[in-house]
Coordinates of N, CA, C and O in Angstrom, one line a residue:
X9 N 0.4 -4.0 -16.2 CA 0.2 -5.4 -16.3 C 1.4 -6.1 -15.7 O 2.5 -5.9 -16.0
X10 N 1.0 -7.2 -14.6 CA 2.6 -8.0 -14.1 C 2.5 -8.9 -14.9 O 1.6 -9.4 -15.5
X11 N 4.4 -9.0 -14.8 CA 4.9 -10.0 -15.1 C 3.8 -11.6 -15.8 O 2.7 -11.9 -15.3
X12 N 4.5 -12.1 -16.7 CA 3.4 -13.9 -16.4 C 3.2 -14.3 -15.2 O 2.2 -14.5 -14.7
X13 N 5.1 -14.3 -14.7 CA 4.9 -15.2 -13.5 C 4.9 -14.5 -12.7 O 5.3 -15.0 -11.6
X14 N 4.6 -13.4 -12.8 CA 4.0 -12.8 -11.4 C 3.5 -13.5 -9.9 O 4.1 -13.5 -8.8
X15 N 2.4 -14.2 -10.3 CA 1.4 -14.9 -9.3 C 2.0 -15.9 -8.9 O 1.7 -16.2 -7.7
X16 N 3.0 -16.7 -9.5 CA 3.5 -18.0 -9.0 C 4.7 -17.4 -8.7 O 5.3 -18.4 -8.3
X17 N 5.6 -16.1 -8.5 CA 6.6 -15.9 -7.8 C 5.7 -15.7 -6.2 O 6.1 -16.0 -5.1
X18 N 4.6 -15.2 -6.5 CA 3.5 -14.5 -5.2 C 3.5 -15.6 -4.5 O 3.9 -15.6 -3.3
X19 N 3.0 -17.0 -5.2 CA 2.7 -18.1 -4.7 C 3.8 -18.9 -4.1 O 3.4 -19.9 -3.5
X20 N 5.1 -18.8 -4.1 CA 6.1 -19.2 -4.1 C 7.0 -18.8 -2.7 O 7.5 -19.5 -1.8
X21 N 6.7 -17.0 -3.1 CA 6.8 -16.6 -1.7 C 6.3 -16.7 -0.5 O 7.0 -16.9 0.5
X22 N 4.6 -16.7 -0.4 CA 3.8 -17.1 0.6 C 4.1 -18.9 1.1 O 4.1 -19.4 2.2
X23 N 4.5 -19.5 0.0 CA 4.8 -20.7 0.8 C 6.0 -20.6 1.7 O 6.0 -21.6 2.5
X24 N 6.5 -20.2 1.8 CA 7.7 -20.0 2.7 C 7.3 -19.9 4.4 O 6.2 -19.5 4.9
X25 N 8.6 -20.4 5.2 CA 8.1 -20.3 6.3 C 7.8 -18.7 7.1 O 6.9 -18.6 7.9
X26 N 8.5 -17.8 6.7 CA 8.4 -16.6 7.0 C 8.8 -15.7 6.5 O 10.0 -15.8 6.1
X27 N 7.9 -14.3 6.1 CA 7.9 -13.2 4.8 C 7.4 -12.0 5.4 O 6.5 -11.9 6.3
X28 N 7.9 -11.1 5.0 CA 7.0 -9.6 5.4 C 7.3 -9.1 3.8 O 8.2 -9.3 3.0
X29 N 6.0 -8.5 3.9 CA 5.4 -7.8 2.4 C 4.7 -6.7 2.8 O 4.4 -6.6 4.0
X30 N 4.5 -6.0 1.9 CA 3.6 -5.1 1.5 C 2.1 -5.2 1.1 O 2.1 -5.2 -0.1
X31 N 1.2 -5.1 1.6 CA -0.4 -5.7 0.9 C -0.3 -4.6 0.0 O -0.6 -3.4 0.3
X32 N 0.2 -5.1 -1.4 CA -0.4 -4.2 -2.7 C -1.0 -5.5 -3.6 O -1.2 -6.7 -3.3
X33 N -1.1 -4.6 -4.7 CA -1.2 -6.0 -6.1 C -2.5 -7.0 -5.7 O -2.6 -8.2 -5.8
X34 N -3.6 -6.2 -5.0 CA -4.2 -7.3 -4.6 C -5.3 -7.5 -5.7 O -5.8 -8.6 -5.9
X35 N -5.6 -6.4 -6.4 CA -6.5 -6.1 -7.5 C -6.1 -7.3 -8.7 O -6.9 -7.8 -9.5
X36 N -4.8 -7.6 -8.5 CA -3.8 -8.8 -9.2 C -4.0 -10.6 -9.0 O -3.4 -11.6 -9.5
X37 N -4.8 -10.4 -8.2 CA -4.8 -11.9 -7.5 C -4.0 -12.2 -6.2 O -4.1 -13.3 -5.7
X38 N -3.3 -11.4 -5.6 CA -1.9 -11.4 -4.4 C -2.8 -12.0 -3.7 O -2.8 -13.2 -3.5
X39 N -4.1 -11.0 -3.1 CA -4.9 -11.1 -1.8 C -5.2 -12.8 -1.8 O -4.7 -13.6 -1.0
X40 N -5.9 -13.2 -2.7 CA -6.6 -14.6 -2.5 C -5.4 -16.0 -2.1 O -5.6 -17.2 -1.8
X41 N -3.9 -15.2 -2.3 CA -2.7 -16.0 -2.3 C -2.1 -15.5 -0.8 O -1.6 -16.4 0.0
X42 N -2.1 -14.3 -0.3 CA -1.1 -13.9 0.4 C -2.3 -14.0 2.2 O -2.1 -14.5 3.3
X43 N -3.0 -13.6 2.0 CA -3.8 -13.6 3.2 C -4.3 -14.8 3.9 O -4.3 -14.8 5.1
X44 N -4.5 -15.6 3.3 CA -4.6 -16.9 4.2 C -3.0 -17.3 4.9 O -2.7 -18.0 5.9
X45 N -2.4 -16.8 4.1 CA -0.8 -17.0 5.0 C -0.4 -16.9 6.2 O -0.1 -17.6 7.2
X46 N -0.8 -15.2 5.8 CA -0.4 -14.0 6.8 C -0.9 -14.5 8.2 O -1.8 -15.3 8.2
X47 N -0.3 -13.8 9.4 CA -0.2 -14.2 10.6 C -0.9 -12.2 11.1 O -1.9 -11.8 11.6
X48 N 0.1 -11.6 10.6 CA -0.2 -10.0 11.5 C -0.4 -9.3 10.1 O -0.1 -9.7 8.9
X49 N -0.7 -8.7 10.2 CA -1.2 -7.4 9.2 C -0.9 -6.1 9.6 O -1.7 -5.5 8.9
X50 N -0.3 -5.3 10.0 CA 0.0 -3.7 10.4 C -0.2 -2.9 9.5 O 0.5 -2.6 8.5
X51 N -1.6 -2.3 10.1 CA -1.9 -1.1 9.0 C -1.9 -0.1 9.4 O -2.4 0.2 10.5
X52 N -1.3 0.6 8.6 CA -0.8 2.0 9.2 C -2.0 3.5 8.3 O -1.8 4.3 7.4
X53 N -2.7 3.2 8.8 CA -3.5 4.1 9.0 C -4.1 5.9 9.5 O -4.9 6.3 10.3
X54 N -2.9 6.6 8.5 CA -2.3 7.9 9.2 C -3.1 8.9 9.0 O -3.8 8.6 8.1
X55 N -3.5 10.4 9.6 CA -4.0 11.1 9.1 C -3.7 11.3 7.9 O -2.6 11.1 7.4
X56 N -5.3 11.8 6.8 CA -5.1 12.4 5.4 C -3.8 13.4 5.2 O -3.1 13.2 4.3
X57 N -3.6 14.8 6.3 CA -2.6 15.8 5.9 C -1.3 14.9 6.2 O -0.1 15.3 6.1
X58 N -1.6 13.7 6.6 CA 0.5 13.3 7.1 C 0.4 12.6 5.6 O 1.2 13.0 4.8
X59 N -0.6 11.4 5.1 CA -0.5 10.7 4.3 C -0.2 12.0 2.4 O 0.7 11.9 1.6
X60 N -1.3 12.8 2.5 CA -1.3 13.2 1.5 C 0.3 14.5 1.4 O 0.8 14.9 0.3
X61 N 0.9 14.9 2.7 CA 2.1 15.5 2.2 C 3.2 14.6 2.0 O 3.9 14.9 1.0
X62 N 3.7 13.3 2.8 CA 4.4 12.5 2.4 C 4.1 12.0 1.0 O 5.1 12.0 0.3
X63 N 2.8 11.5 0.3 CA 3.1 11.4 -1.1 C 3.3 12.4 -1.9 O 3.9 12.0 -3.0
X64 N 3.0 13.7 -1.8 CA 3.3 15.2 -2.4 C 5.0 14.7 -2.4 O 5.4 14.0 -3.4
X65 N 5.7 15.0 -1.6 CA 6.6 15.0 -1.4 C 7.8 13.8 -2.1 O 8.9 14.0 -2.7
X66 N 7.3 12.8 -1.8 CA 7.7 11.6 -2.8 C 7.6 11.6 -4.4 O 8.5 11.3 -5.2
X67 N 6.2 12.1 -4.7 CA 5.9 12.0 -5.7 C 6.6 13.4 -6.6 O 6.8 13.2 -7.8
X68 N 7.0 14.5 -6.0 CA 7.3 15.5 -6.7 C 9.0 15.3 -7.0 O 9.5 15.8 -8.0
X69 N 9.7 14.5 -6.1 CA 10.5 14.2 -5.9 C 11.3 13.6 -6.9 O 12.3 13.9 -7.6
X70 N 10.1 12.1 -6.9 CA 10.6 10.9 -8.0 C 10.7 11.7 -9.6 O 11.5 11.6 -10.6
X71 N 9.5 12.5 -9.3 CA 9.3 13.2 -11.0 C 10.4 14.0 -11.3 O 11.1 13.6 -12.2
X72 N 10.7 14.9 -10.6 CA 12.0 15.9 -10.6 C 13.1 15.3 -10.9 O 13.9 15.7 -11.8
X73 N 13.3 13.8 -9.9 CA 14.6 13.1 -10.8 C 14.7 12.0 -11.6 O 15.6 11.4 -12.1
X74 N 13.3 12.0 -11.8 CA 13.6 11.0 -13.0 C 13.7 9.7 -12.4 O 14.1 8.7 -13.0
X75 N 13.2 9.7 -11.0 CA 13.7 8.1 -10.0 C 13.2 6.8 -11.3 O 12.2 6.7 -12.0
X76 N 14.0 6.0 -11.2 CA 13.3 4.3 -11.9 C 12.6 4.0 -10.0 O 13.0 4.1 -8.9
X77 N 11.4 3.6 -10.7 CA 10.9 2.3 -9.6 C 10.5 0.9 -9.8 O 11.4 0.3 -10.5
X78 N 9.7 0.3 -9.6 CA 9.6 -1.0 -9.8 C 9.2 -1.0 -11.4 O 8.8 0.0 -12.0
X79 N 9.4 -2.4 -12.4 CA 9.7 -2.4 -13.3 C 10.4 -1.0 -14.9 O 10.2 -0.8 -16.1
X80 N 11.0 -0.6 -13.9 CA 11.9 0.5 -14.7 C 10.6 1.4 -14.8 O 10.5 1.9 -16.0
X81 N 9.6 1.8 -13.8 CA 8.5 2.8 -14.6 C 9.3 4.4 -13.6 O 10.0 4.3 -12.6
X82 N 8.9 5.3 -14.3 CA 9.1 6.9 -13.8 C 8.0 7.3 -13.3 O 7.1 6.7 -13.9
X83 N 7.6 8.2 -12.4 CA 6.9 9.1 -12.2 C 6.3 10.1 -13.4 O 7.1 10.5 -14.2
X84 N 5.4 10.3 -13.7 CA 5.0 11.1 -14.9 C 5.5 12.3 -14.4 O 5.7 12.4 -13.2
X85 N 5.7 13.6 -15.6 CA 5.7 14.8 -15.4 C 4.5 15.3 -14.5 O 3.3 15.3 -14.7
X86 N 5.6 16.1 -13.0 CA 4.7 16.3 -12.1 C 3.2 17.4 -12.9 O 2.1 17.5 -12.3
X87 N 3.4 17.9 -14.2 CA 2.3 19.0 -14.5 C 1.0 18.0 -14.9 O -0.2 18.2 -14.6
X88 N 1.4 17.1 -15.4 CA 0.7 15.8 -15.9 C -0.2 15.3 -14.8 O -1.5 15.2 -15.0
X89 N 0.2 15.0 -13.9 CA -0.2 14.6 -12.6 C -1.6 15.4 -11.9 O -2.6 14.9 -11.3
X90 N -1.2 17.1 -12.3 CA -2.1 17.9 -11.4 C -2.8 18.3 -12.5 O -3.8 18.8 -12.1
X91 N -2.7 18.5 -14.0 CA -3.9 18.6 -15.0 C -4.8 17.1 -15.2 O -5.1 16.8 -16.3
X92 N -5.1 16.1 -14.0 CA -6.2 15.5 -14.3 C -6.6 15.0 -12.9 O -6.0 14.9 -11.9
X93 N -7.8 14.8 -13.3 CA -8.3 14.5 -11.5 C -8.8 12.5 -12.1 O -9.6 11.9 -11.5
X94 N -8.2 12.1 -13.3 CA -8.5 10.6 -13.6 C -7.1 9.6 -12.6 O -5.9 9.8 -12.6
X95 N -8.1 8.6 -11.7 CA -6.8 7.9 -10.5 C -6.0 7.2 -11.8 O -4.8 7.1 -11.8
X96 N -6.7 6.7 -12.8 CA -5.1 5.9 -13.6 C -4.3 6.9 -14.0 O -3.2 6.4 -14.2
X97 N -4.2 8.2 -14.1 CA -3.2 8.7 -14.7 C -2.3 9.6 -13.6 O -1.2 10.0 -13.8
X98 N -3.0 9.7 -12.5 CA -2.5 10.5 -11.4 C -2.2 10.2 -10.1 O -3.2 9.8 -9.5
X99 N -1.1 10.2 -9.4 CA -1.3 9.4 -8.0 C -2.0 9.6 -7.1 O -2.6 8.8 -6.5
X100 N -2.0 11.2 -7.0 CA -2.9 12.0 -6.6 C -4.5 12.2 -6.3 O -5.1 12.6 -5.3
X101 N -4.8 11.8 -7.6 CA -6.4 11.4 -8.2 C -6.8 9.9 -7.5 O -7.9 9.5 -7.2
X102 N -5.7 9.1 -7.2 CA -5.8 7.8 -7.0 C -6.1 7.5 -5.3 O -7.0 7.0 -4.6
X103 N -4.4 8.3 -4.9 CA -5.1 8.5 -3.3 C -6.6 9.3 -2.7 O -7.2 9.1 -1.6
X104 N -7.0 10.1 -3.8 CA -8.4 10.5 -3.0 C -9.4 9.3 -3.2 O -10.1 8.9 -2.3
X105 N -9.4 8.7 -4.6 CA -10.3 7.9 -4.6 C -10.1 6.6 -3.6 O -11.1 6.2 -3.0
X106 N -9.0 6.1 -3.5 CA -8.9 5.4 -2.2 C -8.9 5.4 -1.0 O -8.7 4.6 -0.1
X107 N -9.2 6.6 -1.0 CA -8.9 6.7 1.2 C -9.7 6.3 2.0 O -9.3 6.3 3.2
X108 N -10.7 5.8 1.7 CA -11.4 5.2 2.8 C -11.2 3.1 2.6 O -11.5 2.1 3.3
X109 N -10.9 3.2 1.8 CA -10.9 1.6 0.8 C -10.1 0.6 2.1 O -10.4 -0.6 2.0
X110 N -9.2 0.9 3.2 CA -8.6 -0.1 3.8 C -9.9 -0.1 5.3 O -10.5 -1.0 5.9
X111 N -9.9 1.2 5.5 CA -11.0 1.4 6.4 C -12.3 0.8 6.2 O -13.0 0.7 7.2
X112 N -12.9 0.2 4.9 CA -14.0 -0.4 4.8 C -13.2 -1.9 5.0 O -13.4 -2.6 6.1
X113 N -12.3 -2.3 4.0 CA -12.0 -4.1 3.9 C -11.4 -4.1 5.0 O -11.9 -5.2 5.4
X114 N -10.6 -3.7 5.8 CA -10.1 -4.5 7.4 C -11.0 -5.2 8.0 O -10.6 -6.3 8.5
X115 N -12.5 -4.8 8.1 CA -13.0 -5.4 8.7 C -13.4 -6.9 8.1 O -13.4 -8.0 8.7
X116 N -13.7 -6.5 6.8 CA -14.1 -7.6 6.2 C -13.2 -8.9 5.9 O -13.7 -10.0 5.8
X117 N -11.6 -8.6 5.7 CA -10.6 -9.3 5.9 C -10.2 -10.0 7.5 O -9.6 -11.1 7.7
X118 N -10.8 -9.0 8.6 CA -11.1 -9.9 9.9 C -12.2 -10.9 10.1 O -12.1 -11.9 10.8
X119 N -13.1 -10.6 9.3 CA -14.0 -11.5 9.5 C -13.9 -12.8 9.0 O -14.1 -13.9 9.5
X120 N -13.2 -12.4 7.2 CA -13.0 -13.6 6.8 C -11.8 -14.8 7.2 O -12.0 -16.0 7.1
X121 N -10.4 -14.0 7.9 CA -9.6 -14.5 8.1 C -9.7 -14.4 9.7 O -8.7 -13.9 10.1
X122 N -10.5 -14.6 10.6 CA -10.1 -14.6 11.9 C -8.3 -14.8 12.8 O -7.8 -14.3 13.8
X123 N -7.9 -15.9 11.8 CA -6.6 -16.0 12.4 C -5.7 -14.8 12.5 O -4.9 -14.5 13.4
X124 N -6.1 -14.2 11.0 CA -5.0 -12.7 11.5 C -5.5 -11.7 12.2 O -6.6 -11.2 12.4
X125 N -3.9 -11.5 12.7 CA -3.6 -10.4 13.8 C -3.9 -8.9 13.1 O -2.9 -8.6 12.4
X126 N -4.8 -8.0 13.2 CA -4.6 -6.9 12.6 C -4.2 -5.6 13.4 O -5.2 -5.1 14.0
X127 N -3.0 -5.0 13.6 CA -2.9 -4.1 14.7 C -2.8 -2.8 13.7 O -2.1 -2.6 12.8
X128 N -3.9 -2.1 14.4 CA -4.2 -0.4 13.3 C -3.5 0.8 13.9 O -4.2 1.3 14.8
X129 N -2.4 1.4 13.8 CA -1.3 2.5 13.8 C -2.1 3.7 13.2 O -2.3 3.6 12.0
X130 N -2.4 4.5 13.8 CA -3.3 5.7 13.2 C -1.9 7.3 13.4 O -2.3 8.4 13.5
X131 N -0.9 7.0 13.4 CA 0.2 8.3 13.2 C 1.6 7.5 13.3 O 1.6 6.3 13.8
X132 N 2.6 8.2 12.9 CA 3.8 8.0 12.6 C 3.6 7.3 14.1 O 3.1 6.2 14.4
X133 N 4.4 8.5 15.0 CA 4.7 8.6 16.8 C 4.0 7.0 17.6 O 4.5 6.1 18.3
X134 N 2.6 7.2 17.0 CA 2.0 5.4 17.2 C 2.9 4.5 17.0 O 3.3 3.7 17.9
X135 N 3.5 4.2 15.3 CA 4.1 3.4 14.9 C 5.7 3.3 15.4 O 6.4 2.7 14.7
X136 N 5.9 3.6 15.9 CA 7.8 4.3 16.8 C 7.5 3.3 17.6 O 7.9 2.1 17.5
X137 N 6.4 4.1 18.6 CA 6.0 3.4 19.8 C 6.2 2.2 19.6 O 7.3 1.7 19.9
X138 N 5.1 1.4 18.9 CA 5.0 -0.2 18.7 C 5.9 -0.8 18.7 O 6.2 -1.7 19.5
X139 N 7.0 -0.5 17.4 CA 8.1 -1.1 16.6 C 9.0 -1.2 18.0 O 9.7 -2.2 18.3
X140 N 9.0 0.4 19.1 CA 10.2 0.2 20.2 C 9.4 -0.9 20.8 O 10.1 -2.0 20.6
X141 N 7.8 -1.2 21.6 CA 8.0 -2.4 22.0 C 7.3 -3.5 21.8 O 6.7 -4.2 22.6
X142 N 7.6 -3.6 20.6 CA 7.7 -5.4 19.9 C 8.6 -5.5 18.8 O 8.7 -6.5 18.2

């Protein structure tokens, strides 16, 4: 659950003259606040085996040390994780159920927002590229 003021920090930010974010939290209200803003969108859209061993790897990671992340939460015990195939309890579970989820809405987020720029990065080596030239 966020914060109260979650949405009016959201809302606060997007007013500003210029921001780069992350498109999460949209299930939150962000989207209906942050996307009429937005100018470019860069979605990085990688193969499943690059996407699913970088979170392997992060996620076994955070668990093993105990990392804090956003609002002081941990990583559950990695055993926890792989005894359930339910996405709230597992990140795991979460990424399969979403993988196709940005690949359906881009389009629909082009249509609705024409003004934004959406440039789609389908591997790391893609994204190098870009970043060296722009």
């Amino acid at each position: 659950m966020p914060r109260p003021d979650f949405l009016d920090d959201v809302r606060a930010f997007a007013a500003t003259d210029r921001w780069v974010t992350e498109w999460q939290y949209t299930s939150k209200g962000t989207d209906e606040i942050m996307t009429p803003h937005a100018q470019l969108a860069i979605w990085l859209d990688y193969p499943w085996p690059v996407v699913r061993t970088r979170l392997i790897r992060r996620t076994v990671g955070r668990s093993i040390l105990r990392t804090k992340m956003y609002n002081g939460n941990v990583e559950k015990p990695i055993w926890q994780m792989l005894a359930t195939r339910d996405p709230v309890e597992s990140i795991l579970a979460w990424q399969t159920k979403t993988r196709y989820f940005w690949a359906e809405r881009m389009p629909q987020k082009q249509a609705e927002f024409p003004h934004l720029t959406i440039v789609r990065l389908g591997h790391p080596r893609e994204t190098e590229r870009w970043l060296r030239e722009n």
